[in-house]
Amino acid sequence: MNIIRCFKRSLVIIISMILFIIPFFWFNPFKLDTGGDSTRLYFVEPYLWLKNVALYSPNAISGLGDDLPNFMMVPFLLLLMGIKCVVFNSPYFLNIIFCSILFLGSFLAIYLTIHELLFNKDVENVRIIAVFAGLFYVLSPMNIYGWFKAVYALNGIFVYPMLFYLFLKFIKTRRYIFLIYALFLSLIFSVNFSFYTMPWFFSFMFFSFIFLSYYSFVNKKLTVYIKGLIVFILLFIFIHMFHLLSEAIPCLDISSTNNQLIFSEKGKYGRGLVYFLSVQPFIRLI
């Protein structure tokens, strides 16, 4: 029994190491994964991106409009600058290490969530089930398909599930330290809670809210969840005010591109239709 238990514990460590190493085989030596909607040039020189792009608005690089600010990139760029200092100031290794963090973090987020949900539920082999769930998620074709697109929303495959896990852990333990962890995570990846990624953020959080509400109700912890949620939202707004305010103001200006995109009939329906028609020639039935 001890041997089996050690094997189950070692399995998580071994798989985590393999997932962390995999991105090192994705790219040719000393070549970067750039391009896409976000360009990913911030991997080359995060400091220069911070100095010349993130601190300025408007920014015409955005595909959503030329009046969208980039202040939400500041914490993320500081993280990249820190990682780059550790990896010998190499953009190549910075690119790979960040992909490894997303790859491994996605697996761990789902693994920890499933393990937390099934632990003490008279379910055998909980650790094995959680491992397979994590692998199924991180190796899902839908997630893998998006890696080459280089959009900011890609970070969400790690950020949003980890945020869900931290909320779940808070509900079970009633320890507000997990909300602090969640706030810190949201601050570092502020870009994934900005105008850039609203569709992905609200889609995930809507169903997360429903599930956590039901989970709290069933386990008689609904009051704890509601109190924690209120505290989190208030602190979240306060912490993210540095970029949310600058994003909201242009959206309220009727002359701005983003205002037309959000509120006009053409923006709500025409943009999606134009995008569909642009990719239609490349669609093939298998």
PDB file of N, CA, C and O in Angstrom, residues 96-145:
ATOM      1  N   ILE A  96      10.088  30.425 -23.691  1.00  0.00           N
ATOM      2  CA  ILE A  96       9.854  29.017 -23.365  1.00  0.00           C
ATOM      3  C   ILE A  96       9.381  28.842 -21.927  1.00  0.00           C
ATOM      4  O   ILE A  96       8.430  28.096 -21.658  1.00  0.00           O
ATOM      5  N   ILE A  97      10.035  29.536 -20.995  1.00  0.00           N
ATOM      6  CA  ILE A  97       9.662  29.410 -19.580  1.00  0.00           C
ATOM      7  C   ILE A  97       8.226  29.853 -19.361  1.00  0.00           C
ATOM      8  O   ILE A  97       7.469  29.217 -18.601  1.00  0.00           O
ATOM      9  N   PHE A  98       7.823  30.929 -20.030  1.00  0.00           N
ATOM     10  CA  PHE A  98       6.449  31.395 -19.854  1.00  0.00           C
ATOM     11  C   PHE A  98       5.457  30.372 -20.403  1.00  0.00           C
ATOM     12  O   PHE A  98       4.420  30.111 -19.790  1.00  0.00           O
ATOM     13  N   CYS A  99       5.759  29.782 -21.564  1.00  0.00           N
ATOM     14  CA  CYS A  99       4.900  28.727 -22.108  1.00  0.00           C
ATOM     15  C   CYS A  99       4.850  27.535 -21.161  1.00  0.00           C
ATOM     16  O   CYS A  99       3.793  26.909 -20.982  1.00  0.00           O
ATOM     17  N   SER A 100       5.972  27.221 -20.530  1.00  0.00           N
ATOM     18  CA  SER A 100       6.013  26.121 -19.569  1.00  0.00           C
ATOM     19  C   SER A 100       5.140  26.422 -18.357  1.00  0.00           C
ATOM     20  O   SER A 100       4.459  25.535 -17.834  1.00  0.00           O
ATOM     21  N   ILE A 101       5.157  27.686 -17.910  1.00  0.00           N
ATOM     22  CA  ILE A 101       4.318  28.078 -16.776  1.00  0.00           C
ATOM     23  C   ILE A 101       2.843  27.905 -17.111  1.00  0.00           C
ATOM     24  O   ILE A 101       2.063  27.384 -16.304  1.00  0.00           O
ATOM     25  N   LEU A 102       2.453  28.328 -18.309  1.00  0.00           N
ATOM     26  CA  LEU A 102       1.058  28.166 -18.721  1.00  0.00           C
ATOM     27  C   LEU A 102       0.682  26.696 -18.840  1.00  0.00           C
ATOM     28  O   LEU A 102      -0.398  26.272 -18.399  1.00  0.00           O
ATOM     29  N   PHE A 103       1.561  25.912 -19.446  1.00  0.00           N
ATOM     30  CA  PHE A 103       1.301  24.500 -19.684  1.00  0.00           C
ATOM     31  C   PHE A 103       1.174  23.739 -18.367  1.00  0.00           C
ATOM     32  O   PHE A 103       0.203  23.005 -18.140  1.00  0.00           O
ATOM     33  N   LEU A 104       2.151  23.929 -17.494  1.00  0.00           N
ATOM     34  CA  LEU A 104       2.144  23.247 -16.202  1.00  0.00           C
ATOM     35  C   LEU A 104       1.045  23.808 -15.304  1.00  0.00           C
ATOM     36  O   LEU A 104       0.345  23.049 -14.619  1.00  0.00           O
ATOM     37  N   GLY A 105       0.898  25.129 -15.286  1.00  0.00           N
ATOM     38  CA  GLY A 105      -0.118  25.744 -14.435  1.00  0.00           C
ATOM     39  C   GLY A 105      -1.518  25.306 -14.787  1.00  0.00           C
ATOM     40  O   GLY A 105      -2.370  25.127 -13.896  1.00  0.00           O
ATOM     41  N   SER A 106      -1.797  25.113 -16.071  1.00  0.00           N
ATOM     42  CA  SER A 106      -3.116  24.648 -16.504  1.00  0.00           C
ATOM     43  C   SER A 106      -3.406  23.260 -15.953  1.00  0.00           C
ATOM     44  O   SER A 106      -4.500  22.985 -15.457  1.00  0.00           O
ATOM     45  N   PHE A 107      -2.410  22.388 -16.045  1.00  0.00           N
ATOM     46  CA  PHE A 107      -2.571  21.032 -15.509  1.00  0.00           C
ATOM     47  C   PHE A 107      -2.799  21.053 -14.005  1.00  0.00           C
ATOM     48  O   PHE A 107      -3.710  20.404 -13.487  1.00  0.00           O
ATOM     49  N   LEU A 108      -1.969  21.812 -13.277  1.00  0.00           N
ATOM     50  CA  LEU A 108      -2.078  21.848 -11.819  1.00  0.00           C
ATOM     51  C   LEU A 108      -3.397  22.450 -11.360  1.00  0.00           C
ATOM     52  O   LEU A 108      -3.979  22.011 -10.360  1.00  0.00           O
ATOM     53  N   ALA A 109      -3.892  23.453 -12.079  1.00  0.00           N
ATOM     54  CA  ALA A 109      -5.150  24.088 -11.695  1.00  0.00           C
ATOM     55  C   ALA A 109      -6.298  23.085 -11.735  1.00  0.00           C
ATOM     56  O   ALA A 109      -7.116  23.012 -10.798  1.00  0.00           O
ATOM     57  N   ILE A 110      -6.376  22.298 -12.808  1.00  0.00           N
ATOM     58  CA  ILE A 110      -7.441  21.301 -12.924  1.00  0.00           C
ATOM     59  C   ILE A 110      -7.205  20.140 -11.965  1.00  0.00           C
ATOM     60  O   ILE A 110      -8.144  19.641 -11.323  1.00  0.00           O
ATOM     61  N   TYR A 111      -5.951  19.725 -11.843  1.00  0.00           N
ATOM     62  CA  TYR A 111      -5.630  18.634 -10.918  1.00  0.00           C
ATOM     63  C   TYR A 111      -6.048  18.990  -9.494  1.00  0.00           C
ATOM     64  O   TYR A 111      -6.715  18.204  -8.807  1.00  0.00           O
ATOM     65  N   LEU A 112      -5.660  20.165  -9.042  1.00  0.00           N
ATOM     66  CA  LEU A 112      -5.976  20.583  -7.673  1.00  0.00           C
ATOM     67  C   LEU A 112      -7.488  20.755  -7.481  1.00  0.00           C
ATOM     68  O   LEU A 112      -8.023  20.422  -6.406  1.00  0.00           O
ATOM     69  N   THR A 113      -8.174  21.255  -8.499  1.00  0.00           N
ATOM     70  CA  THR A 113      -9.622  21.456  -8.393  1.00  0.00           C
ATOM     71  C   THR A 113     -10.350  20.124  -8.251  1.00  0.00           C
ATOM     72  O   THR A 113     -11.204  19.955  -7.367  1.00  0.00           O
ATOM     73  N   ILE A 114     -10.044  19.172  -9.130  1.00  0.00           N
ATOM     74  CA  ILE A 114     -10.700  17.862  -9.070  1.00  0.00           C
ATOM     75  C   ILE A 114     -10.353  17.140  -7.774  1.00  0.00           C
ATOM     76  O   ILE A 114     -11.212  16.520  -7.137  1.00  0.00           O
ATOM     77  N   HIS A 115      -9.111  17.239  -7.366  1.00  0.00           N
ATOM     78  CA  HIS A 115      -8.688  16.605  -6.114  1.00  0.00           C
ATOM     79  C   HIS A 115      -9.434  17.214  -4.935  1.00  0.00           C
ATOM     80  O   HIS A 115      -9.859  16.497  -4.012  1.00  0.00           O
ATOM     81  N   GLU A 116      -9.632  18.518  -4.960  1.00  0.00           N
ATOM     82  CA  GLU A 116     -10.345  19.193  -3.873  1.00  0.00           C
ATOM     83  C   GLU A 116     -11.818  18.811  -3.855  1.00  0.00           C
ATOM     84  O   GLU A 116     -12.417  18.662  -2.784  1.00  0.00           O
ATOM     85  N   LEU A 117     -12.405  18.661  -5.022  1.00  0.00           N
ATOM     86  CA  LEU A 117     -13.828  18.323  -5.103  1.00  0.00           C
ATOM     87  C   LEU A 117     -14.112  16.891  -4.655  1.00  0.00           C
ATOM     88  O   LEU A 117     -15.151  16.614  -4.047  1.00  0.00           O
ATOM     89  N   LEU A 118     -13.210  15.965  -4.957  1.00  0.00           N
ATOM     90  CA  LEU A 118     -13.447  14.548  -4.686  1.00  0.00           C
ATOM     91  C   LEU A 118     -12.826  14.063  -3.389  1.00  0.00           C
ATOM     92  O   LEU A 118     -13.139  12.961  -2.934  1.00  0.00           O
ATOM     93  N   PHE A 119     -11.953  14.869  -2.791  1.00  0.00           N
ATOM     94  CA  PHE A 119     -11.278  14.434  -1.567  1.00  0.00           C
ATOM     95  C   PHE A 119     -12.298  14.253  -0.443  1.00  0.00           C
ATOM     96  O   PHE A 119     -13.199  15.072  -0.250  1.00  0.00           O
ATOM     97  N   ASN A 120     -12.159  13.162   0.307  1.00  0.00           N
ATOM     98  CA  ASN A 120     -13.066  12.810   1.408  1.00  0.00           C
ATOM     99  C   ASN A 120     -14.498  12.557   0.929  1.00  0.00           C
ATOM    100  O   ASN A 120     -15.453  12.759   1.669  1.00  0.00           O
ATOM    101  N   LYS A 121     -14.633  12.125  -0.319  1.00  0.00           N
ATOM    102  CA  LYS A 121     -15.961  11.804  -0.858  1.00  0.00           C
ATOM    103  C   LYS A 121     -16.121  10.301  -1.089  1.00  0.00           C
ATOM    104  O   LYS A 121     -16.972   9.868  -1.865  1.00  0.00           O
ATOM    105  N   ASP A 122     -15.305   9.491  -0.414  1.00  0.00           N
ATOM    106  CA  ASP A 122     -15.341   8.032  -0.567  1.00  0.00           C
ATOM    107  C   ASP A 122     -15.111   7.607  -2.013  1.00  0.00           C
ATOM    108  O   ASP A 122     -15.701   6.645  -2.509  1.00  0.00           O
ATOM    109  N   VAL A 123     -14.273   8.359  -2.705  1.00  0.00           N
ATOM    110  CA  VAL A 123     -13.923   8.029  -4.092  1.00  0.00           C
ATOM    111  C   VAL A 123     -12.509   7.472  -4.107  1.00  0.00           C
ATOM    112  O   VAL A 123     -11.577   8.113  -3.616  1.00  0.00           O
ATOM    113  N   GLU A 124     -12.360   6.278  -4.658  1.00  0.00           N
ATOM    114  CA  GLU A 124     -11.046   5.653  -4.715  1.00  0.00           C
ATOM    115  C   GLU A 124     -10.188   6.288  -5.822  1.00  0.00           C
ATOM    116  O   GLU A 124     -10.693   6.770  -6.821  1.00  0.00           O
ATOM    117  N   ASN A 125      -8.901   6.256  -5.600  1.00  0.00           N
ATOM    118  CA  ASN A 125      -7.944   6.741  -6.599  1.00  0.00           C
ATOM    119  C   ASN A 125      -8.213   8.191  -7.013  1.00  0.00           C
ATOM    120  O   ASN A 125      -8.200   8.535  -8.199  1.00  0.00           O
ATOM    121  N   VAL A 126      -8.480   9.031  -6.030  1.00  0.00           N
ATOM    122  CA  VAL A 126      -8.776  10.439  -6.299  1.00  0.00           C
ATOM    123  C   VAL A 126      -7.614  11.103  -7.027  1.00  0.00           C
ATOM    124  O   VAL A 126      -7.812  11.871  -7.985  1.00  0.00           O
ATOM    125  N   ARG A 127      -6.414  10.798  -6.588  1.00  0.00           N
ATOM    126  CA  ARG A 127      -5.237  11.430  -7.184  1.00  0.00           C
ATOM    127  C   ARG A 127      -5.104  11.040  -8.662  1.00  0.00           C
ATOM    128  O   ARG A 127      -4.772  11.886  -9.508  1.00  0.00           O
ATOM    129  N   ILE A 128      -5.353   9.772  -8.980  1.00  0.00           N
ATOM    130  CA  ILE A 128      -5.263   9.312 -10.369  1.00  0.00           C
ATOM    131  C   ILE A 128      -6.328   9.990 -11.223  1.00  0.00           C
ATOM    132  O   ILE A 128      -6.066  10.431 -12.354  1.00  0.00           O
ATOM    133  N   ILE A 129      -7.539  10.070 -10.698  1.00  0.00           N
ATOM    134  CA  ILE A 129      -8.631  10.728 -11.425  1.00  0.00           C
ATOM    135  C   ILE A 129      -8.284  12.188 -11.698  1.00  0.00           C
ATOM    136  O   ILE A 129      -8.501  12.703 -12.803  1.00  0.00           O
ATOM    137  N   ALA A 130      -7.727  12.851 -10.690  1.00  0.00           N
ATOM    138  CA  ALA A 130      -7.365  14.260 -10.850  1.00  0.00           C
ATOM    139  C   ALA A 130      -6.256  14.433 -11.882  1.00  0.00           C
ATOM    140  O   ALA A 130      -6.260  15.394 -12.662  1.00  0.00           O
ATOM    141  N   VAL A 131      -5.309  13.500 -11.903  1.00  0.00           N
ATOM    142  CA  VAL A 131      -4.222  13.568 -12.886  1.00  0.00           C
ATOM    143  C   VAL A 131      -4.767  13.437 -14.300  1.00  0.00           C
ATOM    144  O   VAL A 131      -4.404  14.219 -15.201  1.00  0.00           O
ATOM    145  N   PHE A 132      -5.649  12.463 -14.524  1.00  0.00           N
ATOM    146  CA  PHE A 132      -6.217  12.282 -15.857  1.00  0.00           C
ATOM    147  C   PHE A 132      -7.062  13.479 -16.268  1.00  0.00           C
ATOM    148  O   PHE A 132      -7.064  13.867 -17.446  1.00  0.00           O
ATOM    149  N   ALA A 133      -7.778  14.066 -15.319  1.00  0.00           N
ATOM    150  CA  ALA A 133      -8.577  15.256 -15.630  1.00  0.00           C
ATOM    151  C   ALA A 133      -7.678  16.410 -16.047  1.00  0.00           C
ATOM    152  O   ALA A 133      -7.974  17.136 -17.011  1.00  0.00           O
ATOM    153  N   GLY A 134      -6.560  16.591 -15.321  1.00  0.00           N
ATOM    154  CA  GLY A 134      -5.622  17.653 -15.669  1.00  0.00           C
ATOM    155  C   GLY A 134      -5.000  17.450 -17.029  1.00  0.00           C
ATOM    156  O   GLY A 134      -4.868  18.394 -17.817  1.00  0.00           O
ATOM    157  N   LEU A 135      -4.628  16.203 -17.340  1.00  0.00           N
ATOM    158  CA  LEU A 135      -4.042  15.904 -18.647  1.00  0.00           C
ATOM    159  C   LEU A 135      -5.063  16.086 -19.765  1.00  0.00           C
ATOM    160  O   LEU A 135      -4.736  16.589 -20.848  1.00  0.00           O
ATOM    161  N   PHE A 136      -6.286  15.662 -19.514  1.00  0.00           N
ATOM    162  CA  PHE A 136      -7.336  15.822 -20.520  1.00  0.00           C
ATOM    163  C   PHE A 136      -7.550  17.296 -20.843  1.00  0.00           C
ATOM    164  O   PHE A 136      -7.742  17.669 -22.004  1.00  0.00           O
ATOM    165  N   TYR A 137      -7.497  18.125 -19.809  1.00  0.00           N
ATOM    166  CA  TYR A 137      -7.706  19.561 -20.019  1.00  0.00           C
ATOM    167  C   TYR A 137      -6.548  20.200 -20.772  1.00  0.00           C
ATOM    168  O   TYR A 137      -6.736  20.890 -21.785  1.00  0.00           O
ATOM    169  N   VAL A 138      -5.336  19.979 -20.300  1.00  0.00           N
ATOM    170  CA  VAL A 138      -4.188  20.682 -20.879  1.00  0.00           C
ATOM    171  C   VAL A 138      -3.856  20.165 -22.279  1.00  0.00           C
ATOM    172  O   VAL A 138      -3.280  20.889 -23.099  1.00  0.00           O
ATOM    173  N   LEU A 139      -4.225  18.906 -22.583  1.00  0.00           N
ATOM    174  CA  LEU A 139      -3.957  18.340 -23.906  1.00  0.00           C
ATOM    175  C   LEU A 139      -5.180  18.377 -24.818  1.00  0.00           C
ATOM    176  O   LEU A 139      -5.161  17.779 -25.899  1.00  0.00           O
ATOM    177  N   SER A 140      -6.204  19.052 -24.372  1.00  0.00           N
ATOM    178  CA  SER A 140      -7.414  19.174 -25.192  1.00  0.00           C
ATOM    179  C   SER A 140      -7.102  19.882 -26.505  1.00  0.00           C
ATOM    180  O   SER A 140      -6.419  20.905 -26.516  1.00  0.00           O
ATOM    181  N   PRO A 141      -7.579  19.355 -27.640  1.00  0.00           N
ATOM    182  CA  PRO A 141      -7.315  20.006 -28.936  1.00  0.00           C
ATOM    183  C   PRO A 141      -7.761  21.461 -28.978  1.00  0.00           C
ATOM    184  O   PRO A 141      -7.117  22.286 -29.628  1.00  0.00           O
ATOM    185  N   MET A 142      -8.841  21.782 -28.284  1.00  0.00           N
ATOM    186  CA  MET A 142      -9.317  23.165 -28.285  1.00  0.00           C
ATOM    187  C   MET A 142      -8.304  24.104 -27.651  1.00  0.00           C
ATOM    188  O   MET A 142      -8.082  25.225 -28.126  1.00  0.00           O
ATOM    189  N   ASN A 143      -7.643  23.651 -26.580  1.00  0.00           N
ATOM    190  CA  ASN A 143      -6.617  24.483 -25.945  1.00  0.00           C
ATOM    191  C   ASN A 143      -5.339  24.530 -26.770  1.00  0.00           C
ATOM    192  O   ASN A 143      -4.733  25.586 -26.942  1.00  0.00           O
ATOM    193  N   ILE A 144      -4.921  23.381 -27.283  1.00  0.00           N
ATOM    194  CA  ILE A 144      -3.688  23.325 -28.066  1.00  0.00           C
ATOM    195  C   ILE A 144      -3.820  24.145 -29.339  1.00  0.00           C
ATOM    196  O   ILE A 144      -2.884  24.796 -29.790  1.00  0.00           O
ATOM    197  N   TYR A 145      -5.015  24.134 -29.932  1.00  0.00           N
ATOM    198  CA  TYR A 145      -5.242  24.865 -31.171  1.00  0.00           C
ATOM    199  C   TYR A 145      -4.956  26.354 -31.016  1.00  0.00           C
ATOM    200  O   TYR A 145      -4.496  27.008 -31.944  1.00  0.00           O
TER     201      TYR A 145
END
